[in-house]
């Protein structure tokens, strides 16, 4: 769905002229509004691409987090084993 296809600058200019704008002011305002609207319209395809990029980045972060948690878990287990071995040796 293209929002710009539904925006009629001529119709806006006519309404502005009817509301008291000069023809030149009405046309200029309608064109300026059209240009600013064109810069803010987001397509569904753009959102799909951004969503896919975000999903990929999130999956990478989750994988990195899992790796980091496993690394710390094994280091803690090694540390606990070393402490337990030292305590048993002292007894």
mmCIF file of C-alpha atoms in Angstrom:
data_model
loop_
_atom_site.group_PDB
_atom_site.id
_atom_site.type_symbol
_atom_site.label_atom_id
_atom_site.label_comp_id
_atom_site.label_asym_id
_atom_site.label_seq_id
_atom_site.Cartn_x
_atom_site.Cartn_y
_atom_site.Cartn_z
ATOM 1 C CA UNK A 1 0.000 0.000 0.000
ATOM 2 C CA UNK A 2 1.526 3.293 -1.092
ATOM 3 C CA UNK A 3 0.376 6.223 1.035
ATOM 4 C CA UNK A 4 1.751 8.747 -1.435
ATOM 5 C CA UNK A 5 -0.558 7.436 -4.158
ATOM 6 C CA UNK A 6 -3.499 8.528 -2.004
ATOM 7 C CA UNK A 7 -2.151 12.043 -1.361
ATOM 8 C CA UNK A 8 -3.468 14.658 -3.801
ATOM 9 C CA UNK A 9 -1.455 17.895 -3.718
ATOM 10 C CA UNK A 10 -3.824 19.632 -6.133
ATOM 11 C CA UNK A 11 -6.786 18.907 -3.878
ATOM 12 C CA UNK A 12 -4.864 20.260 -0.860
ATOM 13 C CA UNK A 13 -3.846 23.385 -2.782
ATOM 14 C CA UNK A 14 -7.467 24.020 -3.782
ATOM 15 C CA UNK A 15 -8.641 23.631 -0.171
ATOM 16 C CA UNK A 16 -5.920 25.970 1.066
ATOM 17 C CA UNK A 17 -6.869 28.529 -1.603
ATOM 18 C CA UNK A 18 -10.524 28.240 -0.576
ATOM 19 C CA UNK A 19 -9.491 28.842 3.040
ATOM 20 C CA UNK A 20 -7.836 32.134 2.165
ATOM 21 C CA UNK A 21 -4.338 31.259 0.939
ATOM 22 C CA UNK A 22 -3.206 32.876 -2.300
ATOM 23 C CA UNK A 23 -2.849 30.422 -5.181
ATOM 24 C CA UNK A 24 0.954 30.653 -4.956
ATOM 25 C CA UNK A 25 0.922 30.099 -1.179
ATOM 26 C CA UNK A 26 -1.479 27.157 -1.488
ATOM 27 C CA UNK A 27 0.596 25.451 -4.167
ATOM 28 C CA UNK A 28 3.838 26.026 -2.236
ATOM 29 C CA UNK A 29 2.360 24.710 1.014
ATOM 30 C CA UNK A 30 0.923 21.631 -0.708
ATOM 31 C CA UNK A 31 4.243 20.865 -2.395
ATOM 32 C CA UNK A 32 6.199 21.387 0.832
ATOM 33 C CA UNK A 33 3.804 19.114 2.703
ATOM 34 C CA UNK A 34 4.103 16.476 -0.016
ATOM 35 C CA UNK A 35 7.911 16.561 0.108
ATOM 36 C CA UNK A 36 8.008 16.294 3.901
ATOM 37 C CA UNK A 37 5.477 13.452 3.842
ATOM 38 C CA UNK A 38 7.524 11.616 1.226
ATOM 39 C CA UNK A 39 10.501 11.602 3.587
ATOM 40 C CA UNK A 40 8.471 10.069 6.420
ATOM 41 C CA UNK A 41 6.584 7.283 4.643
ATOM 42 C CA UNK A 42 7.815 3.834 5.637
ATOM 43 C CA UNK A 43 7.036 0.872 3.422
ATOM 44 C CA UNK A 44 6.178 -2.600 4.597
ATOM 45 C CA UNK A 45 9.225 -3.941 2.726
ATOM 46 C CA UNK A 46 11.507 -1.534 4.620
ATOM 47 C CA UNK A 47 10.015 -2.667 7.924
ATOM 48 C CA UNK A 48 10.433 -6.326 6.957
ATOM 49 C CA UNK A 49 14.114 -5.763 6.156
ATOM 50 C CA UNK A 50 14.704 -3.865 9.394
ATOM 51 C CA UNK A 51 12.917 -6.578 11.362
ATOM 52 C CA UNK A 52 15.053 -9.288 9.743
ATOM 53 C CA UNK A 53 18.230 -7.317 10.514
ATOM 54 C CA UNK A 54 17.147 -6.810 14.125
ATOM 55 C CA UNK A 55 16.223 -10.468 14.483
ATOM 56 C CA UNK A 56 19.629 -11.550 13.135
ATOM 57 C CA UNK A 57 21.466 -9.179 15.455
ATOM 58 C CA UNK A 58 19.407 -10.398 18.403
ATOM 59 C CA UNK A 59 20.131 -14.044 17.572
ATOM 60 C CA UNK A 60 23.866 -13.270 17.479
ATOM 61 C CA UNK A 61 23.672 -11.495 20.854
ATOM 62 C CA UNK A 62 21.765 -14.421 22.383
ATOM 63 C CA UNK A 63 24.358 -16.890 21.080
ATOM 64 C CA UNK A 64 27.179 -14.729 22.476
ATOM 65 C CA UNK A 65 25.413 -14.528 25.831
ATOM 66 C CA UNK A 66 24.968 -18.293 25.973
ATOM 67 C CA UNK A 67 28.665 -18.784 25.237
ATOM 68 C CA UNK A 68 29.633 -16.289 27.936
ATOM 69 C CA UNK A 69 27.367 -17.946 30.519
ATOM 70 C CA UNK A 70 28.799 -21.382 29.727
ATOM 71 C CA UNK A 71 32.351 -20.046 29.975
ATOM 72 C CA UNK A 72 31.710 -18.545 33.412
ATOM 73 C CA UNK A 73 29.873 -21.669 34.559
ATOM 74 C CA UNK A 74 32.816 -23.930 33.676
ATOM 75 C CA UNK A 75 35.311 -21.518 35.252
ATOM 76 C CA UNK A 76 33.231 -21.502 38.435
ATOM 77 C CA UNK A 77 33.106 -25.317 38.435
ATOM 78 C CA UNK A 78 36.898 -25.509 38.027
ATOM 79 C CA UNK A 79 37.337 -22.965 40.822
ATOM 80 C CA UNK A 80 34.995 -24.863 43.129
ATOM 81 C CA UNK A 81 36.788 -28.128 42.356
ATOM 82 C CA UNK A 82 40.157 -26.514 43.155
ATOM 83 C CA UNK A 83 38.845 -25.117 46.445
ATOM 84 C CA UNK A 84 37.290 -28.488 47.378
ATOM 85 C CA UNK A 85 40.541 -30.304 46.530
ATOM 86 C CA UNK A 86 42.513 -27.866 48.689
ATOM 87 C CA UNK A 87 40.124 -28.303 51.606
ATOM 88 C CA UNK A 88 40.260 -32.130 51.322
ATOM 89 C CA UNK A 89 44.070 -32.001 51.160
ATOM 90 C CA UNK A 90 44.216 -29.895 54.324
ATOM 91 C CA UNK A 91 42.057 -32.348 56.233
#
